[in-house]
CSV table of C-alpha atoms in Angstrom, one decimal:
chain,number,residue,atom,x,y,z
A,888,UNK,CA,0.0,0.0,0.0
A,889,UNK,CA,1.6,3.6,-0.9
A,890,UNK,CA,2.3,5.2,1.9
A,891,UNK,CA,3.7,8.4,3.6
A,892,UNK,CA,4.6,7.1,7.7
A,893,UNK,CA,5.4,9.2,10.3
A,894,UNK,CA,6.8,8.0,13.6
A,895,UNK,CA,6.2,8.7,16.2
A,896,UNK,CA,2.2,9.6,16.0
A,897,UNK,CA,2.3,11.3,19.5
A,898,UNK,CA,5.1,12.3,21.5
A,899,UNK,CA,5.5,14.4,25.0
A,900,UNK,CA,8.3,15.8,26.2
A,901,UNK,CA,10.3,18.8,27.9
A,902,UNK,CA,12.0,22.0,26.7
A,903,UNK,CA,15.9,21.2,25.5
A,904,UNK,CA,15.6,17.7,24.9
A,905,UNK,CA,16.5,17.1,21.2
A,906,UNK,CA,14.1,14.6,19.3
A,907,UNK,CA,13.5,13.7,15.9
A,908,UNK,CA,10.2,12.9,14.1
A,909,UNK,CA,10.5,10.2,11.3
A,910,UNK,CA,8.9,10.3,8.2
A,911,UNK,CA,9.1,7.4,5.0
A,912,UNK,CA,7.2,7.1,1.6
A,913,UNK,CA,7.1,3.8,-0.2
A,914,UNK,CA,6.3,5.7,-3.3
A,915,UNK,CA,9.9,6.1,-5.0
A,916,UNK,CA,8.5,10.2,-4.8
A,917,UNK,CA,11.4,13.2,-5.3
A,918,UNK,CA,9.2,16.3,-3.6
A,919,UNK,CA,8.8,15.7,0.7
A,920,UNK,CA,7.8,18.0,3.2
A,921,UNK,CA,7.3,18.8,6.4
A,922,UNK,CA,4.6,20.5,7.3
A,923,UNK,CA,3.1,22.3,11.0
A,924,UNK,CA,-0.4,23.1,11.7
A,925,UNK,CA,-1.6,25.2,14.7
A,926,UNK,CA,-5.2,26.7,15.5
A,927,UNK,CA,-5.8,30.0,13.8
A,928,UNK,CA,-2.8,29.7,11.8
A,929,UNK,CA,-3.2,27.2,9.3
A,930,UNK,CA,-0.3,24.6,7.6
A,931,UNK,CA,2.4,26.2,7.5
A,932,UNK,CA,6.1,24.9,5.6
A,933,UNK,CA,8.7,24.3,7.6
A,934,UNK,CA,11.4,22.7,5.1
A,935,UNK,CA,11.0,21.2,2.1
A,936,UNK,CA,13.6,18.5,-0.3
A,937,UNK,CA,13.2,18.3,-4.1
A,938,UNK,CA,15.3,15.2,-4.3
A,939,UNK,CA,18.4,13.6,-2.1
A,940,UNK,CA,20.7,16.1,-0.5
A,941,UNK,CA,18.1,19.0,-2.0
A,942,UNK,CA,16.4,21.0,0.8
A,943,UNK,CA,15.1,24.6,1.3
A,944,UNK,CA,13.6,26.5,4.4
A,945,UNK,CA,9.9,27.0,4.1
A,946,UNK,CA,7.6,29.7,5.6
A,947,UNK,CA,8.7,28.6,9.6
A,948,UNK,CA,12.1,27.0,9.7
A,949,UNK,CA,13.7,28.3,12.4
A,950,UNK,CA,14.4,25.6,15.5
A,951,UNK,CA,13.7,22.8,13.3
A,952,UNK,CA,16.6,20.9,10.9
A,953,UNK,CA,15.9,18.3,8.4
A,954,UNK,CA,18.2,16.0,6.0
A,955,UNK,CA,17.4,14.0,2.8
A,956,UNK,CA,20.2,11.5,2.9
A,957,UNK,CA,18.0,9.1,1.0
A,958,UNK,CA,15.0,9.0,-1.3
A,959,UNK,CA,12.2,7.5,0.9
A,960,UNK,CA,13.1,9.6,3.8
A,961,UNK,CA,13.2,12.9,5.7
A,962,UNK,CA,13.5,13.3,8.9
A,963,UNK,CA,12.5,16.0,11.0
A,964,UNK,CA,15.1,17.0,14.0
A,965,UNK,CA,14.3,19.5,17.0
A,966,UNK,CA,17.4,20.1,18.2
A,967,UNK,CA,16.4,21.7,21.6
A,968,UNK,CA,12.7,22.0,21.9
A,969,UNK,CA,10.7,24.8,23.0
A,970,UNK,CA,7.0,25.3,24.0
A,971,UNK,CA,6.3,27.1,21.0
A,972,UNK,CA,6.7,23.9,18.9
A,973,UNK,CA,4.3,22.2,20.1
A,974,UNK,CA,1.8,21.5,17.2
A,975,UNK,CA,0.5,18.8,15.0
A,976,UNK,CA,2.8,17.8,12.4
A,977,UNK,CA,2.5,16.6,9.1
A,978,UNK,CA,5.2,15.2,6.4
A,979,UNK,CA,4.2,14.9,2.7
A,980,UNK,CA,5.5,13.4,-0.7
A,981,UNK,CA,4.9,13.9,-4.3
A,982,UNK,CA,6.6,12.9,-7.0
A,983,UNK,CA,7.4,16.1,-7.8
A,984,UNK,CA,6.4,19.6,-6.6
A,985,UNK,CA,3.7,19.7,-9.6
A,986,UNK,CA,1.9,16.9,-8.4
A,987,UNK,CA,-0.4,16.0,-5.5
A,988,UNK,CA,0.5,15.5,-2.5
A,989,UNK,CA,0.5,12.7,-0.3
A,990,UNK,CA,0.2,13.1,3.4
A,991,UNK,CA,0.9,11.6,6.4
A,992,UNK,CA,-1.5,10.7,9.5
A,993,UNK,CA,0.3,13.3,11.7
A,994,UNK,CA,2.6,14.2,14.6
A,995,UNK,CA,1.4,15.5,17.9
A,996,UNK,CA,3.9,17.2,19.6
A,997,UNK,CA,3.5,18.6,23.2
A,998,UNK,CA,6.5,19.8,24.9
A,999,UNK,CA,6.0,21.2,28.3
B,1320,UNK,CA,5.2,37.0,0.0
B,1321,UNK,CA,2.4,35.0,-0.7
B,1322,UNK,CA,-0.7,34.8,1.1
B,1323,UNK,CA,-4.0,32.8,0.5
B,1324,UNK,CA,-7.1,33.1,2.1
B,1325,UNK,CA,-10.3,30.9,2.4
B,1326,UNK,CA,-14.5,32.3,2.4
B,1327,UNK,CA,-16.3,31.5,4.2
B,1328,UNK,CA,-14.3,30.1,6.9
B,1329,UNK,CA,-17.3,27.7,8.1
B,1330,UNK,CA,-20.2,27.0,6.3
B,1331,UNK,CA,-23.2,24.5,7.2
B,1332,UNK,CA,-25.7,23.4,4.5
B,1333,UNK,CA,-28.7,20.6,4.1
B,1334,UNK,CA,-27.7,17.2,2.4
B,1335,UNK,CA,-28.7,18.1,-1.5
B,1336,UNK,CA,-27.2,21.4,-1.9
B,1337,UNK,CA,-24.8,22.6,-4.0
B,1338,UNK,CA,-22.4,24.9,-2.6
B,1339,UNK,CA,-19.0,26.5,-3.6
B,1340,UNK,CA,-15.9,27.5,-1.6
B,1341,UNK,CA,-13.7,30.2,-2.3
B,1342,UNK,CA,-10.0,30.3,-2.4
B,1343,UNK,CA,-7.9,33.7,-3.1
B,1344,UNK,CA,-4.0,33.9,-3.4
B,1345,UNK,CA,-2.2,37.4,-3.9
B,1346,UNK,CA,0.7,36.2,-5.9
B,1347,UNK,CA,0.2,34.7,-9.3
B,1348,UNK,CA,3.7,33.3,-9.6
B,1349,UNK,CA,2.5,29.9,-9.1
B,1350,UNK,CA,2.9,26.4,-10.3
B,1351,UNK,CA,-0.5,24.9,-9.4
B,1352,UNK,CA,-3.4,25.5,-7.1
B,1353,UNK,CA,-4.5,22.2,-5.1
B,1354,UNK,CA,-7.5,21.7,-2.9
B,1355,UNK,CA,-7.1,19.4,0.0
B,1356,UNK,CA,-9.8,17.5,2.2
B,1357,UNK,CA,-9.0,17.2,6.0
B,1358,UNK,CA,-10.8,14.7,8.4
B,1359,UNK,CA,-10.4,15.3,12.2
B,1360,UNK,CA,-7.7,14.1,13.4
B,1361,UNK,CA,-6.7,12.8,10.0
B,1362,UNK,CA,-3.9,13.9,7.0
B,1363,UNK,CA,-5.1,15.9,4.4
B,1364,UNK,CA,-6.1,14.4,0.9
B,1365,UNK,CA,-5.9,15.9,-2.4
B,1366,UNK,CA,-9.0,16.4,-4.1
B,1367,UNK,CA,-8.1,18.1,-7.2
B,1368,UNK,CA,-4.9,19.9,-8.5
B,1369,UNK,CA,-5.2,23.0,-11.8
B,1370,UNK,CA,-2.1,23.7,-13.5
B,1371,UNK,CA,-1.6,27.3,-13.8
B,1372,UNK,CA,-2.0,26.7,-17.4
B,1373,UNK,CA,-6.1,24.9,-16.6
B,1374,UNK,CA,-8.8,27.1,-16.1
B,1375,UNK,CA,-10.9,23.8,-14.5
B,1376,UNK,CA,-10.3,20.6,-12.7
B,1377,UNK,CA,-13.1,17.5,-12.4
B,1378,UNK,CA,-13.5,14.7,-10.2
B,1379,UNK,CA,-17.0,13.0,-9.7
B,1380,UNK,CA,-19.2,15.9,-8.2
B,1381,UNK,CA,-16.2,17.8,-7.7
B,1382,UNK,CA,-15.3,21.0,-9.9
B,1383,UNK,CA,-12.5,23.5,-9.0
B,1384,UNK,CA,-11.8,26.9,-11.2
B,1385,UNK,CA,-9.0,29.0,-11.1
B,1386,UNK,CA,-8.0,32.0,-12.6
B,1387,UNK,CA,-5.0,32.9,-12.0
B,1388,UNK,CA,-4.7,36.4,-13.4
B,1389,UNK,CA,-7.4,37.6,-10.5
B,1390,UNK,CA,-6.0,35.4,-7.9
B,1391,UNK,CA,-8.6,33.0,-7.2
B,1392,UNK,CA,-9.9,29.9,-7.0
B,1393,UNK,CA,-13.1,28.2,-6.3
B,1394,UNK,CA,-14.5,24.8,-5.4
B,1395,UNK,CA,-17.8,23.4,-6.3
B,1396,UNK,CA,-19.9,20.7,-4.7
B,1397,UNK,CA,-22.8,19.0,-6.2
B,1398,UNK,CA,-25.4,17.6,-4.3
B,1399,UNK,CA,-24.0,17.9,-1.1
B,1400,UNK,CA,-24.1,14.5,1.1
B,1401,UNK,CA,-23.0,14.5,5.0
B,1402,UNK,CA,-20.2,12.0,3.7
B,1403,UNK,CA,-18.3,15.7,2.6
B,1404,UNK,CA,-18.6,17.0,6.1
B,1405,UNK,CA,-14.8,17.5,6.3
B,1406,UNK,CA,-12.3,21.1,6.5
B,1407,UNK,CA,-11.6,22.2,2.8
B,1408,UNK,CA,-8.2,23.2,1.9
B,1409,UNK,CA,-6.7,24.8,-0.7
B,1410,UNK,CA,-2.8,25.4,-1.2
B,1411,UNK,CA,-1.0,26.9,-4.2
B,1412,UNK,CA,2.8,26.0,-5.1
B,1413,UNK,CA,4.8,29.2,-5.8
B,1414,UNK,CA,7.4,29.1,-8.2
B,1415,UNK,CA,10.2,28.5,-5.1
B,1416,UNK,CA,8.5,24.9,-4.8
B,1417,UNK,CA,7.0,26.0,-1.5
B,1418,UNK,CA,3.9,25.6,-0.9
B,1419,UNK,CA,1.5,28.0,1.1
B,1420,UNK,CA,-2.0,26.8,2.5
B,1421,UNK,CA,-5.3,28.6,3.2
B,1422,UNK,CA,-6.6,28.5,6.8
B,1423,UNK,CA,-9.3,26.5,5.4
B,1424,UNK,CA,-13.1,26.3,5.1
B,1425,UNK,CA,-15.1,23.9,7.8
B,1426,UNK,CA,-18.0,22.4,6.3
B,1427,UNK,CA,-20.8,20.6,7.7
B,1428,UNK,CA,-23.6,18.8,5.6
B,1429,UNK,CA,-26.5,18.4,7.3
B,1430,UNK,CA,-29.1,15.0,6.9
């Protein structure tokens, strides 16, 4: 079954502790994203890759890292958490940037 | 820097209607225009995508315009079932491959 998997789906934790949200497609897609969604604020882009070893910041990178060391996946690293990250978090894949998007079931990050 | 908006932000109709969602976007540098379907507490789906190049996209009782020289975007519903109760999405792709959402449109189809 094609699929975009995010690991973990919910995850609680505390200010400075780095962690690192996984996210693999199955698709053999180029275009992945990662994506945060708050109330009142929308999706918003936090990094995007166009192919291995490709990324670029989106609208909100600041605090987060990402690396596209291979095709099916991207990673998403917090290297010292704060409360303003917590948010529901989405990753995506396309086979390119001109082509729908496939989406993940979601992140929830709290961190207290 | 782009910004895209969504009207009416929540809408609630009777099963049978046909209804129609807007989408606006203030730069027309863009690649494609997609709308998205989101559950709660689910990922987002892509209903339809238009090529900046397509004035229309169609899938079932689905149709989404855009014209891109005005900014906007809209999609229509036909026959509205409570099945299509969901939040309604749309995103465009600029020509930096990013991609910039609309808060959304909540709609509710009433039995």
């Amino acid at each position: 079954e094609a699929q975009v998997t995010q690991n973990p789906r919910y995850l609680i934790t505390v200010t400075g502790k780095k962690l690192t949200v996984t996210c693999s497609q199955n698709m053999n897609h180029e275009y992945m994203s990662w994506y945060r969604q708050d109330p009142g604020l929308g999706l918003r882009q936090i990094y995007y890759s166009m192919n291995v070893e490709v990324t670029d910041k989106g609208d909100v990178p600041e605090g987060y890292k990402v690396s596209r060391k291979e095709k099916r996946n991207f990673p998403l690293i917090l290297e010292s958490p704060s409360p303003n990250q917590t948010s529901l978090y989405f990753c995506a894949s396309s086979p390119g940037g001109n082509q729908p998007q496939h989406f993940g079931d979601g992140t929830r990050l709290s961190i207290l | 820097k782009q910004e895209v908006t969504q009207i009416p932000a929540a809408l609630s109709v009777p099963e049978g209607e046909n209804l129609v969602l807007n989408c606006s976007f203030t730069d027309s540098a863009i690649y494609n225009l997609q709308w998205f379907r989101q559950d709660p507490g689910k990922g987002l789906t892509s209903l339809l995508l238009i090529q900046s190049s397509q004035r229309e996209q169609t899938s079932g009782r689905l149709n989404a315009s855009l014209d891109k020289s005005s900014g906007r975007s809209t999609l229509y519903i036909a026959a509205s079932q409570p099945g299509d109760s969901a939040t309604y999405l749309c995103a465009v792709l600029n020509y930096g491959q990013n991609f910039v959402f609309g808060p959304g449109t909540r709609l509710s189809v009433l039995p």
